[in-house]
Amino acid sequence: MLNCHDATKLMSEAQERPLSLTEKVPLKLHTMMCAGCRNFGEQMNSLRVMTRAYAKGKGGQEKK
Amino acid sequence: MTDANKQRGANGAGNSLLTDTVFLEDIRRQMIKFATLQLSDAHQAEDAVQEALIGAMKNAASFGGRAAFKTWMFAILKNKIADILRYKQRTVNVGSLGSGDDDEDMSELFDSKGYWQVEERPVAWGNPEATLRESHFWRVFEACLEGLPPKQARVFMMREFIELEADEICAAVELTTSNLHVLLHRSRLRLRECIENKWYLEGEKHVELS
């Protein structure tokens, strides 16, 4: 059974490489039961949206 | 319409962008800041921005508006930075990234069995779109980024801002793939924790108070 540390590590790695089935299934089982890790998974997407926006110059603007 | 007129019509928006010195200076300042963060070398950053600006100027005429122009400028700058980072691997020893903060203590986040400490469990953020429009959010975001340990910040920015692939980063900073995964995992754990504490939870407090 995956713990939260390993589950978040897999979700982080999924940003760099596709996960294998033997990684996906235990991860899915874990996140079904763990709201914290479910939120973490969603936040990986949010972080990417944020970093992409920042790299387009959305940050660092003067106060409007 | 004569050809000369057509030309003028098409050039109109782009040319007005180029004569807007306030807009250009503002964008240059933001680009320098961004490039310095990625390259941690003010001189290289200045050069990269200069080149990106010159490249963008040549095509300024084809842009209808500021937003598109700015996005384009940053795209060119990103390419320049990616080239510099890739080239650095062959010229300078940036291997100083080595191993280092590998033995970092994660016990404040996870208990001895690897499960979230109760107060560290991530909460739901909701849709980030509205957040991105708030200028204060970006100050929090930058502060959190600057709070990361240097190695983590470095590889995180290479991956997320410059969008280098994992193998390119490993080559550029002489890391093994598994070391890179560890560093990126930690950087994301820290960054998300910081953003959650400083933005989402602070925000809730404000709502409760009002």
PDB file of C-alpha atoms in Angstrom:
ATOM      1  CA  MET A   1       0.000   0.000   0.000  1.00  0.00           C
ATOM      2  CA  LEU A   2       1.398   3.397  -1.031  1.00  0.00           C
ATOM      3  CA  ASN A   3       1.870   6.036   1.606  1.00  0.00           C
ATOM      4  CA  CYS A   4       1.346   9.763   0.967  1.00  0.00           C
ATOM      5  CA  HIS A   5       5.030  10.488   0.473  1.00  0.00           C
ATOM      6  CA  ASP A   6       5.308   7.898  -2.310  1.00  0.00           C
ATOM      7  CA  ALA A   7       1.949   8.848  -3.825  1.00  0.00           C
ATOM      8  CA  THR A   8       2.968  12.510  -4.106  1.00  0.00           C
ATOM      9  CA  LYS A   9       6.320  11.455  -5.555  1.00  0.00           C
ATOM     10  CA  LEU A  10       4.545   9.519  -8.305  1.00  0.00           C
ATOM     11  CA  MET A  11       2.219  12.454  -8.993  1.00  0.00           C
ATOM     12  CA  SER A  12       5.230  14.731  -9.261  1.00  0.00           C
ATOM     13  CA  GLU A  13       7.013  12.303 -11.599  1.00  0.00           C
ATOM     14  CA  ALA A  14       3.900  12.130 -13.756  1.00  0.00           C
ATOM     15  CA  GLN A  15       4.719  15.733 -14.707  1.00  0.00           C
ATOM     16  CA  GLU A  16       7.942  14.480 -16.308  1.00  0.00           C
ATOM     17  CA  ARG A  17       7.081  11.023 -17.643  1.00  0.00           C
ATOM     18  CA  PRO A  18       4.057   8.785 -18.236  1.00  0.00           C
ATOM     19  CA  LEU A  19       3.436   6.432 -15.310  1.00  0.00           C
ATOM     20  CA  SER A  20       3.290   2.690 -15.878  1.00  0.00           C
ATOM     21  CA  LEU A  21       0.179   0.678 -15.140  1.00  0.00           C
ATOM     22  CA  THR A  22       1.835  -0.853 -12.079  1.00  0.00           C
ATOM     23  CA  GLU A  23       2.305   2.668 -10.749  1.00  0.00           C
ATOM     24  CA  LYS A  24      -1.075   4.034 -11.816  1.00  0.00           C
ATOM     25  CA  VAL A  25      -3.220   1.387 -10.144  1.00  0.00           C
ATOM     26  CA  PRO A  26      -1.830   1.668  -6.595  1.00  0.00           C
ATOM     27  CA  LEU A  27      -1.817   5.456  -6.988  1.00  0.00           C
ATOM     28  CA  LYS A  28      -5.474   5.441  -7.990  1.00  0.00           C
ATOM     29  CA  LEU A  29      -6.339   3.215  -5.027  1.00  0.00           C
ATOM     30  CA  HIS A  30      -4.496   5.582  -2.709  1.00  0.00           C
ATOM     31  CA  THR A  31      -6.042   8.795  -3.996  1.00  0.00           C
ATOM     32  CA  MET A  32      -9.524   7.277  -3.864  1.00  0.00           C
ATOM     33  CA  MET A  33      -9.134   7.081  -0.113  1.00  0.00           C
ATOM     34  CA  CYS A  34      -6.890  10.068   0.592  1.00  0.00           C
ATOM     35  CA  ALA A  35      -8.315  13.572   0.135  1.00  0.00           C
ATOM     36  CA  GLY A  36      -4.962  15.205   0.880  1.00  0.00           C
ATOM     37  CA  CYS A  37      -3.264  13.413  -1.981  1.00  0.00           C
ATOM     38  CA  ARG A  38      -6.261  14.004  -4.245  1.00  0.00           C
ATOM     39  CA  ASN A  39      -5.846  17.718  -3.590  1.00  0.00           C
ATOM     40  CA  PHE A  40      -2.114  17.421  -4.165  1.00  0.00           C
ATOM     41  CA  GLY A  41      -2.789  15.834  -7.563  1.00  0.00           C
ATOM     42  CA  GLU A  42      -5.087  18.675  -8.574  1.00  0.00           C
ATOM     43  CA  GLN A  43      -2.532  21.180  -7.347  1.00  0.00           C
ATOM     44  CA  MET A  44       0.076  19.707  -9.695  1.00  0.00           C
ATOM     45  CA  ASN A  45      -2.184  20.851 -12.530  1.00  0.00           C
ATOM     46  CA  SER A  46      -2.736  24.230 -10.887  1.00  0.00           C
ATOM     47  CA  LEU A  47       1.008  24.714 -10.406  1.00  0.00           C
ATOM     48  CA  ARG A  48       1.550  24.038 -14.076  1.00  0.00           C
ATOM     49  CA  VAL A  49      -1.137  26.541 -15.065  1.00  0.00           C
ATOM     50  CA  MET A  50       0.540  29.083 -12.771  1.00  0.00           C
ATOM     51  CA  THR A  51       4.072  28.494 -14.031  1.00  0.00           C
ATOM     52  CA  ARG A  52       2.990  28.620 -17.673  1.00  0.00           C
ATOM     53  CA  ALA A  53       1.219  31.911 -17.053  1.00  0.00           C
ATOM     54  CA  TYR A  54       4.209  33.288 -15.172  1.00  0.00           C
ATOM     55  CA  ALA A  55       6.541  32.344 -18.026  1.00  0.00           C
ATOM     56  CA  LYS A  56       4.335  34.351 -20.391  1.00  0.00           C
ATOM     57  CA  GLY A  57       5.019  37.434 -18.328  1.00  0.00           C
ATOM     58  CA  LYS A  58       1.808  37.417 -16.281  1.00  0.00           C
ATOM     59  CA  GLY A  59       3.711  37.921 -13.048  1.00  0.00           C
ATOM     60  CA  GLY A  60       5.855  40.862 -12.099  1.00  0.00           C
ATOM     61  CA  GLN A  61       3.372  43.418 -13.331  1.00  0.00           C
ATOM     62  CA  GLU A  62       3.049  46.753 -11.659  1.00  0.00           C
ATOM     63  CA  LYS A  63       0.158  47.163  -9.293  1.00  0.00           C
ATOM     64  CA  LYS A  64      -2.885  48.133 -11.288  1.00  0.00           C
TER      65      LYS A  64
ATOM     66  CA  MET B   1      -5.670  50.423 -52.088  1.00  0.00           C
ATOM     67  CA  THR B   2      -2.083  50.677 -53.270  1.00  0.00           C
ATOM     68  CA  ASP B   3       0.557  48.291 -52.018  1.00  0.00           C
ATOM     69  CA  ALA B   4       2.167  51.058 -50.010  1.00  0.00           C
ATOM     70  CA  ASN B   5      -1.107  51.744 -48.215  1.00  0.00           C
ATOM     71  CA  LYS B   6      -1.642  48.077 -47.456  1.00  0.00           C
ATOM     72  CA  GLN B   7       1.799  47.999 -45.968  1.00  0.00           C
ATOM     73  CA  ARG B   8       1.049  50.954 -43.757  1.00  0.00           C
ATOM     74  CA  GLY B   9      -2.228  49.465 -42.618  1.00  0.00           C
ATOM     75  CA  ALA B  10      -0.618  46.181 -41.637  1.00  0.00           C
ATOM     76  CA  ASN B  11       2.240  47.888 -39.868  1.00  0.00           C
ATOM     77  CA  GLY B  12       0.076  50.274 -37.900  1.00  0.00           C
ATOM     78  CA  ALA B  13      -0.422  48.320 -34.669  1.00  0.00           C
ATOM     79  CA  GLY B  14       3.116  46.939 -34.535  1.00  0.00           C
ATOM     80  CA  ASN B  15       4.733  50.297 -35.141  1.00  0.00           C
ATOM     81  CA  SER B  16       2.736  51.951 -32.394  1.00  0.00           C
ATOM     82  CA  LEU B  17       3.958  49.219 -30.006  1.00  0.00           C
ATOM     83  CA  LEU B  18       7.530  50.068 -30.883  1.00  0.00           C
ATOM     84  CA  THR B  19       7.106  53.763 -30.211  1.00  0.00           C
ATOM     85  CA  ASP B  20       5.420  53.159 -26.856  1.00  0.00           C
ATOM     86  CA  THR B  21       8.525  53.507 -24.698  1.00  0.00           C
ATOM     87  CA  VAL B  22       6.665  53.086 -21.404  1.00  0.00           C
ATOM     88  CA  PHE B  23       5.262  49.756 -22.562  1.00  0.00           C
ATOM     89  CA  LEU B  24       8.641  48.624 -23.883  1.00  0.00           C
ATOM     90  CA  GLU B  25      10.536  49.661 -20.778  1.00  0.00           C
ATOM     91  CA  ASP B  26       7.985  47.883 -18.592  1.00  0.00           C
ATOM     92  CA  ILE B  27       8.241  44.685 -20.608  1.00  0.00           C
ATOM     93  CA  ARG B  28      12.057  44.892 -20.645  1.00  0.00           C
ATOM     94  CA  ARG B  29      12.136  45.203 -16.868  1.00  0.00           C
ATOM     95  CA  GLN B  30       9.894  42.146 -16.481  1.00  0.00           C
ATOM     96  CA  MET B  31      11.992  40.163 -18.937  1.00  0.00           C
ATOM     97  CA  ILE B  32      15.228  41.024 -17.122  1.00  0.00           C
ATOM     98  CA  LYS B  33      13.710  39.925 -13.851  1.00  0.00           C
ATOM     99  CA  PHE B  34      12.537  36.648 -15.362  1.00  0.00           C
ATOM    100  CA  ALA B  35      15.854  35.948 -17.107  1.00  0.00           C
ATOM    101  CA  THR B  36      17.926  36.775 -14.028  1.00  0.00           C
ATOM    102  CA  LEU B  37      15.855  34.341 -11.996  1.00  0.00           C
ATOM    103  CA  GLN B  38      16.508  31.553 -14.517  1.00  0.00           C
ATOM    104  CA  LEU B  39      20.175  32.213 -15.228  1.00  0.00           C
ATOM    105  CA  SER B  40      21.290  33.642 -11.873  1.00  0.00           C
ATOM    106  CA  ASP B  41      23.698  35.799 -13.846  1.00  0.00           C
ATOM    107  CA  ALA B  42      22.731  39.436 -14.382  1.00  0.00           C
ATOM    108  CA  HIS B  43      25.066  39.905 -17.322  1.00  0.00           C
ATOM    109  CA  GLN B  44      23.839  36.848 -19.209  1.00  0.00           C
ATOM    110  CA  ALA B  45      20.274  37.835 -18.427  1.00  0.00           C
ATOM    111  CA  GLU B  46      20.816  41.293 -19.891  1.00  0.00           C
ATOM    112  CA  ASP B  47      22.287  39.781 -23.069  1.00  0.00           C
ATOM    113  CA  ALA B  48      19.463  37.281 -23.461  1.00  0.00           C
ATOM    114  CA  VAL B  49      16.836  39.997 -23.083  1.00  0.00           C
ATOM    115  CA  GLN B  50      18.675  42.227 -25.540  1.00  0.00           C
ATOM    116  CA  GLU B  51      18.734  39.493 -28.155  1.00  0.00           C
ATOM    117  CA  ALA B  52      15.111  38.592 -27.555  1.00  0.00           C
ATOM    118  CA  LEU B  53      14.079  42.229 -27.905  1.00  0.00           C
ATOM    119  CA  ILE B  54      15.947  42.636 -31.164  1.00  0.00           C
ATOM    120  CA  GLY B  55      14.419  39.426 -32.488  1.00  0.00           C
ATOM    121  CA  ALA B  56      10.941  40.495 -31.441  1.00  0.00           C
ATOM    122  CA  MET B  57      11.321  43.992 -32.895  1.00  0.00           C
ATOM    123  CA  LYS B  58      11.898  42.591 -36.352  1.00  0.00           C
ATOM    124  CA  ASN B  59       8.487  40.965 -36.221  1.00  0.00           C
ATOM    125  CA  ALA B  60       6.663  43.588 -34.217  1.00  0.00           C
ATOM    126  CA  ALA B  61       4.696  44.675 -37.278  1.00  0.00           C
ATOM    127  CA  SER B  62       2.828  41.382 -37.395  1.00  0.00           C
ATOM    128  CA  PHE B  63       1.325  41.822 -33.943  1.00  0.00           C
ATOM    129  CA  GLY B  64      -2.086  43.318 -33.470  1.00  0.00           C
ATOM    130  CA  GLY B  65      -1.934  43.987 -29.764  1.00  0.00           C
ATOM    131  CA  ARG B  66       0.145  44.258 -26.645  1.00  0.00           C
ATOM    132  CA  ALA B  67      -0.850  40.964 -25.067  1.00  0.00           C
ATOM    133  CA  ALA B  68       0.110  38.976 -28.164  1.00  0.00           C
ATOM    134  CA  PHE B  69       3.328  40.931 -28.506  1.00  0.00           C
ATOM    135  CA  LYS B  70       4.297  40.354 -24.896  1.00  0.00           C
ATOM    136  CA  THR B  71       3.573  36.625 -25.082  1.00  0.00           C
ATOM    137  CA  TRP B  72       5.721  36.474 -28.198  1.00  0.00           C
ATOM    138  CA  MET B  73       8.586  38.348 -26.528  1.00  0.00           C
ATOM    139  CA  PHE B  74       8.548  35.969 -23.585  1.00  0.00           C
ATOM    140  CA  ALA B  75       8.449  32.967 -25.925  1.00  0.00           C
ATOM    141  CA  ILE B  76      11.584  34.236 -27.680  1.00  0.00           C
ATOM    142  CA  LEU B  77      13.246  34.935 -24.356  1.00  0.00           C
ATOM    143  CA  LYS B  78      12.440  31.408 -23.152  1.00  0.00           C
ATOM    144  CA  ASN B  79      14.124  29.960 -26.223  1.00  0.00           C
ATOM    145  CA  LYS B  80      17.199  32.103 -25.633  1.00  0.00           C
ATOM    146  CA  ILE B  81      17.390  30.993 -22.004  1.00  0.00           C
ATOM    147  CA  ALA B  82      16.934  27.338 -22.984  1.00  0.00           C
ATOM    148  CA  ASP B  83      19.853  27.677 -25.423  1.00  0.00           C
ATOM    149  CA  ILE B  84      22.037  29.311 -22.795  1.00  0.00           C
ATOM    150  CA  LEU B  85      21.214  26.638 -20.199  1.00  0.00           C
ATOM    151  CA  ARG B  86      21.921  23.834 -22.679  1.00  0.00           C
ATOM    152  CA  TYR B  87      25.150  25.491 -23.782  1.00  0.00           C
ATOM    153  CA  LYS B  88      26.284  26.111 -20.215  1.00  0.00           C
ATOM    154  CA  GLN B  89      26.643  22.397 -19.668  1.00  0.00           C
ATOM    155  CA  ARG B  90      29.496  22.308 -22.165  1.00  0.00           C
ATOM    156  CA  THR B  91      31.256  25.480 -21.090  1.00  0.00           C
ATOM    157  CA  VAL B  92      30.846  26.081 -17.403  1.00  0.00           C
ATOM    158  CA  ASN B  93      30.796  23.553 -14.646  1.00  0.00           C
ATOM    159  CA  VAL B  94      27.366  24.020 -13.155  1.00  0.00           C
ATOM    160  CA  GLY B  95      27.789  20.614 -11.567  1.00  0.00           C
ATOM    161  CA  SER B  96      27.764  22.450  -8.267  1.00  0.00           C
ATOM    162  CA  LEU B  97      24.169  21.236  -8.204  1.00  0.00           C
ATOM    163  CA  GLY B  98      25.525  17.753  -7.484  1.00  0.00           C
ATOM    164  CA  SER B  99      23.777  15.915  -4.727  1.00  0.00           C
ATOM    165  CA  GLY B 100      23.432  18.153  -1.669  1.00  0.00           C
ATOM    166  CA  ASP B 101      20.095  18.718   0.008  1.00  0.00           C
ATOM    167  CA  ASP B 102      19.209  15.058  -0.569  1.00  0.00           C
ATOM    168  CA  ASP B 103      19.026  14.268   3.097  1.00  0.00           C
ATOM    169  CA  GLU B 104      16.529  17.050   3.646  1.00  0.00           C
ATOM    170  CA  ASP B 105      14.156  16.335   6.469  1.00  0.00           C
ATOM    171  CA  MET B 106      10.588  15.774   5.290  1.00  0.00           C
ATOM    172  CA  SER B 107       9.261  14.862   8.726  1.00  0.00           C
ATOM    173  CA  GLU B 108       7.519  18.207   9.093  1.00  0.00           C
ATOM    174  CA  LEU B 109       5.294  17.194   6.160  1.00  0.00           C
ATOM    175  CA  PHE B 110       4.984  13.437   6.633  1.00  0.00           C
ATOM    176  CA  ASP B 111       4.848  11.212   9.720  1.00  0.00           C
ATOM    177  CA  SER B 112       7.224   8.294  10.250  1.00  0.00           C
ATOM    178  CA  LYS B 113       5.021   6.037   8.093  1.00  0.00           C
ATOM    179  CA  GLY B 114       5.004   8.529   5.224  1.00  0.00           C
ATOM    180  CA  TYR B 115       1.438   9.818   5.705  1.00  0.00           C
ATOM    181  CA  TRP B 116       0.552  13.516   5.831  1.00  0.00           C
ATOM    182  CA  GLN B 117       0.937  15.235   9.150  1.00  0.00           C
ATOM    183  CA  VAL B 118      -2.632  16.299   9.921  1.00  0.00           C
ATOM    184  CA  GLU B 119      -2.026  20.042   9.664  1.00  0.00           C
ATOM    185  CA  GLU B 120       0.020  19.646   6.464  1.00  0.00           C
ATOM    186  CA  ARG B 121      -2.607  17.787   4.467  1.00  0.00           C
ATOM    187  CA  PRO B 122      -3.244  19.696   1.205  1.00  0.00           C
ATOM    188  CA  VAL B 123      -6.613  21.461   0.982  1.00  0.00           C
ATOM    189  CA  ALA B 124      -8.643  22.063  -2.178  1.00  0.00           C
ATOM    190  CA  TRP B 125      -7.577  25.216  -4.075  1.00  0.00           C
ATOM    191  CA  GLY B 126     -10.373  25.385  -6.568  1.00  0.00           C
ATOM    192  CA  ASN B 127      -9.969  26.827 -10.025  1.00  0.00           C
ATOM    193  CA  PRO B 128      -6.741  28.874 -10.356  1.00  0.00           C
ATOM    194  CA  GLU B 129      -7.982  31.071 -13.211  1.00  0.00           C
ATOM    195  CA  ALA B 130      -9.347  33.909 -11.078  1.00  0.00           C
ATOM    196  CA  THR B 131      -6.284  33.799  -8.832  1.00  0.00           C
ATOM    197  CA  LEU B 132      -3.975  34.417 -11.777  1.00  0.00           C
ATOM    198  CA  ARG B 133      -5.565  37.792 -12.427  1.00  0.00           C
ATOM    199  CA  GLU B 134      -4.649  39.117  -8.984  1.00  0.00           C
ATOM    200  CA  SER B 135      -1.339  40.946  -8.893  1.00  0.00           C
ATOM    201  CA  HIS B 136      -0.897  40.199  -5.189  1.00  0.00           C
ATOM    202  CA  PHE B 137      -0.973  36.491  -5.969  1.00  0.00           C
ATOM    203  CA  TRP B 138       2.119  36.862  -8.163  1.00  0.00           C
ATOM    204  CA  ARG B 139       4.028  38.538  -5.363  1.00  0.00           C
ATOM    205  CA  VAL B 140       3.187  35.593  -3.093  1.00  0.00           C
ATOM    206  CA  PHE B 141       4.155  33.193  -5.887  1.00  0.00           C
ATOM    207  CA  GLU B 142       7.528  34.881  -6.381  1.00  0.00           C
ATOM    208  CA  ALA B 143       8.224  34.991  -2.662  1.00  0.00           C
ATOM    209  CA  CYS B 144       7.485  31.254  -2.408  1.00  0.00           C
ATOM    210  CA  LEU B 145       9.755  30.563  -5.371  1.00  0.00           C
ATOM    211  CA  GLU B 146      12.546  32.555  -3.800  1.00  0.00           C
ATOM    212  CA  GLY B 147      12.052  30.631  -0.570  1.00  0.00           C
ATOM    213  CA  LEU B 148      12.957  27.309  -2.215  1.00  0.00           C
ATOM    214  CA  PRO B 149      16.419  25.852  -1.564  1.00  0.00           C
ATOM    215  CA  PRO B 150      18.594  26.997  -4.525  1.00  0.00           C
ATOM    216  CA  LYS B 151      19.000  23.605  -6.199  1.00  0.00           C
ATOM    217  CA  GLN B 152      15.309  22.895  -6.061  1.00  0.00           C
ATOM    218  CA  ALA B 153      14.480  26.337  -7.402  1.00  0.00           C
ATOM    219  CA  ARG B 154      16.942  25.888 -10.244  1.00  0.00           C
ATOM    220  CA  VAL B 155      15.644  22.576 -11.559  1.00  0.00           C
ATOM    221  CA  PHE B 156      12.037  23.569 -10.939  1.00  0.00           C
ATOM    222  CA  MET B 157      12.430  26.689 -13.069  1.00  0.00           C
ATOM    223  CA  MET B 158      14.290  24.818 -15.794  1.00  0.00           C
ATOM    224  CA  ARG B 159      11.468  22.330 -15.939  1.00  0.00           C
ATOM    225  CA  GLU B 160       8.422  24.546 -15.491  1.00  0.00           C
ATOM    226  CA  PHE B 161       9.377  27.944 -16.874  1.00  0.00           C
ATOM    227  CA  ILE B 162      11.843  27.070 -19.602  1.00  0.00           C
ATOM    228  CA  GLU B 163      10.130  23.721 -20.227  1.00  0.00           C
ATOM    229  CA  LEU B 164      13.314  21.710 -20.670  1.00  0.00           C
ATOM    230  CA  GLU B 165      12.769  17.946 -20.712  1.00  0.00           C
ATOM    231  CA  ALA B 166      13.993  15.877 -17.771  1.00  0.00           C
ATOM    232  CA  ASP B 167      16.939  14.430 -19.700  1.00  0.00           C
ATOM    233  CA  GLU B 168      18.053  17.898 -20.829  1.00  0.00           C
ATOM    234  CA  ILE B 169      18.071  19.115 -17.234  1.00  0.00           C
ATOM    235  CA  CYS B 170      19.976  16.042 -16.059  1.00  0.00           C
ATOM    236  CA  ALA B 171      22.618  16.710 -18.713  1.00  0.00           C
ATOM    237  CA  ALA B 172      22.817  20.431 -18.003  1.00  0.00           C
ATOM    238  CA  VAL B 173      23.286  20.130 -14.260  1.00  0.00           C
ATOM    239  CA  GLU B 174      24.800  16.648 -14.061  1.00  0.00           C
ATOM    240  CA  LEU B 175      22.097  14.926 -12.109  1.00  0.00           C
ATOM    241  CA  THR B 176      20.817  11.375 -12.331  1.00  0.00           C
ATOM    242  CA  THR B 177      17.183  10.985 -13.324  1.00  0.00           C
ATOM    243  CA  SER B 178      16.246   9.766  -9.870  1.00  0.00           C
ATOM    244  CA  ASN B 179      18.010  12.728  -8.229  1.00  0.00           C
ATOM    245  CA  LEU B 180      16.103  15.064 -10.501  1.00  0.00           C
ATOM    246  CA  HIS B 181      12.797  13.409  -9.584  1.00  0.00           C
ATOM    247  CA  VAL B 182      13.625  13.792  -5.904  1.00  0.00           C
ATOM    248  CA  LEU B 183      14.498  17.489  -6.287  1.00  0.00           C
ATOM    249  CA  LEU B 184      11.385  18.246  -8.341  1.00  0.00           C
ATOM    250  CA  HIS B 185       9.183  16.350  -5.897  1.00  0.00           C
ATOM    251  CA  ARG B 186      10.556  18.376  -2.995  1.00  0.00           C
ATOM    252  CA  SER B 187      10.307  21.661  -4.841  1.00  0.00           C
ATOM    253  CA  ARG B 188       6.649  20.978  -5.631  1.00  0.00           C
ATOM    254  CA  LEU B 189       5.889  19.880  -2.067  1.00  0.00           C
ATOM    255  CA  ARG B 190       7.420  23.089  -0.734  1.00  0.00           C
ATOM    256  CA  LEU B 191       6.005  25.419  -3.322  1.00  0.00           C
ATOM    257  CA  ARG B 192       2.480  24.087  -2.963  1.00  0.00           C
ATOM    258  CA  GLU B 193       2.719  24.271   0.807  1.00  0.00           C
ATOM    259  CA  CYS B 194       3.930  27.861   0.660  1.00  0.00           C
ATOM    260  CA  ILE B 195       1.254  28.958  -1.824  1.00  0.00           C
ATOM    261  CA  GLU B 196      -1.416  27.204   0.217  1.00  0.00           C
ATOM    262  CA  ASN B 197      -0.319  28.828   3.479  1.00  0.00           C
ATOM    263  CA  LYS B 198       0.418  32.289   2.159  1.00  0.00           C
ATOM    264  CA  TRP B 199      -2.381  32.616  -0.351  1.00  0.00           C
ATOM    265  CA  TYR B 200      -5.256  30.177   0.039  1.00  0.00           C
ATOM    266  CA  LEU B 201      -5.352  29.923   3.822  1.00  0.00           C
ATOM    267  CA  GLU B 202      -4.607  33.638   4.312  1.00  0.00           C
ATOM    268  CA  GLY B 203      -7.445  34.373   1.915  1.00  0.00           C
ATOM    269  CA  GLU B 204      -9.847  32.268   3.939  1.00  0.00           C
ATOM    270  CA  LYS B 205      -8.819  34.107   7.064  1.00  0.00           C
ATOM    271  CA  HIS B 206      -9.634  37.415   5.410  1.00  0.00           C
ATOM    272  CA  VAL B 207     -13.053  36.126   4.437  1.00  0.00           C
ATOM    273  CA  GLU B 208     -13.726  34.929   7.974  1.00  0.00           C
ATOM    274  CA  LEU B 209     -12.745  38.305   9.376  1.00  0.00           C
ATOM    275  CA  SER B 210     -14.932  40.341   7.063  1.00  0.00           C
TER     276      SER B 210
END
